[in-house]
Amino acid sequence: MKIDGHTHSHFCPHGSGEHVEKLIERAIELGFDEYHITEHPPLPESFLKDLVPLEAVPTITFHENETDDYIKEMLYVKNKYKDKITIKVGFEIDFLPDHTQWTKQFLNDYGKYCDTGLVSVHFLKGISGWRCVDYDAKDTAEGLVSYYGNPEKFQLSYYDMVIESINADLGINKPTRIGHMTLCNKFKTFIGIETSTVIDEKVDGILKLIKNKQYSLDYNTAGLFKPYCGETYPLNNIVQKAIKMGIPFMYGSDAHGVEDVGRGYDVFQSSMKHV
Ligand SMILES: [Zn+2]
Ligand SMILES: [Zn+2]
């Protein structure tokens, strides 16, 4: 089964704007059997007011009042293409530690329409408020890394948030696949991120937790194509450890446009074979 388990649509304001049907047609062309549309859900207003920099805010996701349209449109394409490809629909849920009740309610309301999903950490507390980990290299360096003190402490804070996201009670519809668990490496060479024993131990702890909870991991290839990253999330040595522990992976291109669909699938395949 060839699956792309993590993609976005024209509902995403930071994507290419290309219609989801164009991405689906590309997936069919590439021989995918299954295609998961996992859009960023809206964010609570009470969180958005604490988010900086202000220019990032409108690029993050669609407004709450568009959620019904997203679901309707994705269920329509799911049916339209059902003879050519299996489409699953859901969300890449943002973990927001101060808004778990809101997220739980969202999942209670929309979970019944979803048959896939992920939980991802995109935000950390930083200078002047909450900030995106993956918005802009300079912004991450100045607003987050300097807030935590150094690249290692920044990474540890990211991983602590991942741990919190795995342990969080988001109700029965909580997705059990963790999105890009090493997203803190997106601007790796810009920030000067290096691994260390402390980081390795933290990551091992996350893997144990995922194993105990019977969760799975997103094998996200987007980082391979980012100029300051050049590696998958998580990177191969973590992937190999996880496979040995029996943690399941699902490939995800994290496509935000047609040309991203299926990217790095060959890397995923050879990574899965290495064990
Ligand atoms: Zn993401
Ligand atoms: Zn994504």
XYZ file of C-alpha atoms and ligand atoms in Angstrom:
277
model
C 0.000 0.000 0.000
C 1.430 3.326 -1.067
C 0.117 6.008 1.303
C 0.700 9.746 1.599
C -0.539 10.309 5.132
C -0.007 14.046 5.643
C -1.054 16.719 3.145
C -2.728 20.131 3.037
C -5.254 21.785 0.741
C -6.297 25.141 -0.717
C -7.825 25.883 2.681
C -4.307 26.481 4.034
C -3.310 30.182 3.787
C 0.448 29.404 3.740
C 0.147 26.794 0.999
C 0.482 27.159 -2.768
C -3.254 27.849 -3.055
C -3.565 25.018 -5.571
C -6.875 23.202 -5.402
C -6.884 19.933 -3.456
C -8.108 18.088 -6.580
C -4.841 18.957 -8.353
C -2.859 17.395 -5.500
C -5.071 14.302 -5.506
C -4.605 13.910 -9.256
C -0.839 14.093 -8.757
C -1.049 11.380 -6.073
C -3.019 9.163 -8.474
C -0.406 9.803 -11.175
C 2.345 8.739 -8.736
C 0.526 5.497 -7.968
C -0.614 6.229 -4.403
C -3.368 3.920 -3.133
C -4.306 6.165 -0.227
C -4.150 9.901 0.355
C -4.783 11.697 3.651
C -5.876 15.325 3.728
C -4.851 16.656 7.145
C -5.445 20.409 7.166
C -4.436 22.735 9.985
C -7.599 23.350 12.008
C -8.668 26.852 13.040
C -7.116 28.181 16.245
C -8.993 29.626 19.224
C -9.206 33.443 19.267
C -7.870 33.411 22.815
C -4.670 31.806 21.496
C -4.348 33.975 18.382
C -4.295 37.152 20.482
C -1.098 35.935 22.175
C 0.627 34.941 18.920
C 3.554 36.906 17.482
C 4.835 38.170 15.102
C 1.511 39.666 14.024
C 2.235 39.206 10.318
C 2.435 35.432 10.845
C -1.047 35.181 12.337
C -3.170 35.336 9.136
C -0.844 32.839 7.373
C -1.368 30.039 9.875
C -4.790 28.662 9.189
C -8.348 29.360 8.079
C -11.013 30.971 10.248
C -13.252 28.951 12.536
C -16.308 29.685 10.387
C -14.725 27.872 7.407
C -14.438 24.491 9.133
C -17.805 23.225 7.861
C -16.848 24.206 4.297
C -13.539 22.343 4.630
C -15.253 19.177 5.825
C -17.965 19.390 3.155
C -15.495 19.961 0.342
C -13.128 17.196 1.452
C -15.964 14.691 1.827
C -17.062 15.663 -1.686
C -13.601 14.958 -3.191
C -13.325 11.757 -1.176
C -16.424 10.497 -2.936
C -15.514 11.973 -6.324
C -12.201 10.070 -6.512
C -13.253 6.929 -4.643
C -12.773 4.628 -7.650
C -9.212 5.873 -8.202
C -7.784 6.430 -4.739
C -8.837 6.029 -1.110
C -9.026 9.458 0.475
C -9.033 9.994 4.215
C -9.941 13.328 5.770
C -8.936 14.909 9.043
C -6.787 17.527 10.718
C -3.230 18.132 11.802
C -4.248 19.173 15.309
C -2.055 21.813 16.956
C -1.117 21.065 20.503
C -1.858 24.167 22.594
C -1.252 23.397 26.282
C -3.477 26.237 27.527
C -6.361 25.374 25.192
C -6.824 21.630 25.512
C -10.502 22.085 26.401
C -11.082 24.041 23.178
C -9.252 21.384 21.150
C -11.194 18.607 22.838
C -14.452 20.347 21.952
C -13.283 20.824 18.358
C -12.457 17.120 18.090
C -15.786 16.225 19.696
C -17.589 18.354 17.090
C -15.652 17.294 13.987
C -14.151 13.911 14.884
C -17.146 12.097 13.464
C -16.291 13.312 9.959
C -12.613 12.349 10.244
C -10.875 9.077 9.529
C -7.304 10.293 9.895
C -5.274 12.946 11.698
C -2.126 13.917 13.522
C -1.152 15.890 16.593
C 1.715 18.317 15.984
C 3.588 20.917 17.967
C 4.078 24.133 15.959
C 4.074 26.706 18.765
C 6.204 27.478 21.782
C 6.171 30.312 24.260
C 8.855 32.861 23.402
C 9.682 36.554 23.515
C 6.481 38.695 23.643
C 4.127 35.726 23.359
C 3.582 32.419 21.599
C 5.598 31.909 18.417
C 5.725 29.461 15.512
C 8.668 27.102 15.597
C 8.638 26.832 11.801
C 7.646 30.267 10.456
C 10.965 31.987 9.765
C 14.601 31.162 10.628
C 15.463 34.605 11.996
C 12.236 34.818 13.953
C 12.861 31.412 15.534
C 16.443 32.356 16.423
C 15.517 35.743 17.903
C 12.116 34.968 19.382
C 12.603 31.415 20.651
C 16.234 30.260 20.822
C 17.305 33.442 22.609
C 14.284 33.141 24.922
C 15.369 29.665 26.040
C 19.045 30.630 26.130
C 20.694 28.306 23.594
C 19.853 25.820 20.823
C 19.940 22.853 23.191
C 17.457 24.393 25.629
C 15.240 25.362 22.693
C 15.237 21.761 21.451
C 14.499 20.435 24.935
C 11.558 22.826 25.259
C 10.221 21.629 21.922
C 10.558 17.988 22.966
C 8.927 18.679 26.336
C 5.955 20.103 24.449
C 5.848 16.979 22.270
C 5.769 14.880 25.455
C 2.961 17.047 26.822
C 1.048 16.631 23.553
C 1.314 12.843 23.765
C 0.115 12.815 27.366
C -2.679 15.363 26.840
C -6.291 14.333 27.207
C -7.966 15.578 24.027
C -10.871 13.167 24.191
C -11.716 9.991 22.307
C -11.161 11.558 18.884
C -7.572 12.546 19.588
C -5.316 11.448 16.713
C -2.590 9.024 17.803
C 0.002 9.855 15.150
C 2.611 12.473 16.101
C 3.463 14.960 13.340
C 7.091 15.843 12.501
C 8.413 15.115 16.015
C 11.735 16.920 15.322
C 10.325 20.099 13.730
C 12.662 22.109 16.011
C 15.378 21.091 13.506
C 13.774 22.970 10.598
C 16.290 25.829 10.805
C 19.070 23.554 12.052
C 22.077 25.058 10.251
C 20.866 28.645 10.721
C 20.409 28.216 14.463
C 23.363 25.892 14.987
C 21.407 22.947 16.305
C 23.484 19.960 17.331
C 22.624 16.792 19.070
C 23.949 15.855 22.521
C 23.549 13.112 25.094
C 20.837 15.137 26.823
C 18.906 15.512 23.561
C 19.339 11.829 22.691
C 17.991 10.821 26.096
C 15.019 13.159 25.721
C 14.230 11.692 22.286
C 14.565 8.134 23.629
C 12.040 9.053 26.315
C 9.608 10.260 23.660
C 9.975 7.015 21.727
C 9.282 4.973 24.876
C 6.191 7.054 25.575
C 4.939 6.622 22.005
C 5.499 2.888 22.266
C 3.666 2.646 25.614
C 0.723 4.661 24.322
C 0.636 2.636 21.105
C 0.904 5.818 19.078
C 2.598 6.104 15.681
C 4.920 8.568 13.974
C 4.724 10.752 10.899
C 7.671 10.006 8.582
C 7.703 13.564 7.332
C 9.920 14.322 4.333
C 9.285 18.101 4.169
C 12.514 18.890 6.040
C 14.602 17.236 3.326
C 13.674 20.126 1.056
C 14.165 22.979 3.528
C 17.395 24.928 3.006
C 18.481 24.968 6.677
C 17.412 21.389 7.377
C 18.039 18.740 4.697
C 16.776 15.862 6.823
C 13.538 14.058 7.499
C 11.471 14.569 10.654
C 12.524 12.552 12.562
C 15.999 11.968 11.209
C 17.128 8.523 10.219
C 18.901 7.414 13.411
C 15.740 8.116 15.429
C 13.672 6.332 12.796
C 15.881 3.251 13.046
C 15.583 3.184 16.862
C 11.813 3.555 16.624
C 11.483 0.752 14.083
C 13.473 -1.568 16.349
C 11.037 -0.713 19.160
C 8.119 -1.607 16.908
C 6.738 1.925 16.524
C 4.746 2.224 13.300
C 5.460 4.998 10.804
C 3.296 6.543 8.136
C 4.884 8.402 5.259
C 3.827 12.050 4.940
C 4.918 14.509 2.260
C 3.310 17.401 4.176
C 2.445 18.674 0.696
C 1.238 22.267 0.520
C 1.226 22.181 -3.308
C 1.166 19.814 -6.287
C 4.915 19.477 -6.634
C 5.303 18.390 -2.983
C 3.018 15.352 -3.251
C 4.958 12.110 -2.769
C 8.328 13.878 -2.374
C 11.023 11.815 -0.697
C 8.940 8.654 -0.854
C 12.073 6.784 -2.003
C 13.907 7.977 1.133
C 11.056 6.655 3.263
C 11.167 3.289 1.502
C 14.902 2.810 1.928
C 14.705 3.960 5.559
C 12.076 1.307 6.270
C 14.274 -1.370 4.675
C 17.396 -0.661 6.758
C 16.433 -2.523 9.904
Zn 2.907 20.650 10.708
Zn 1.415 19.621 7.843
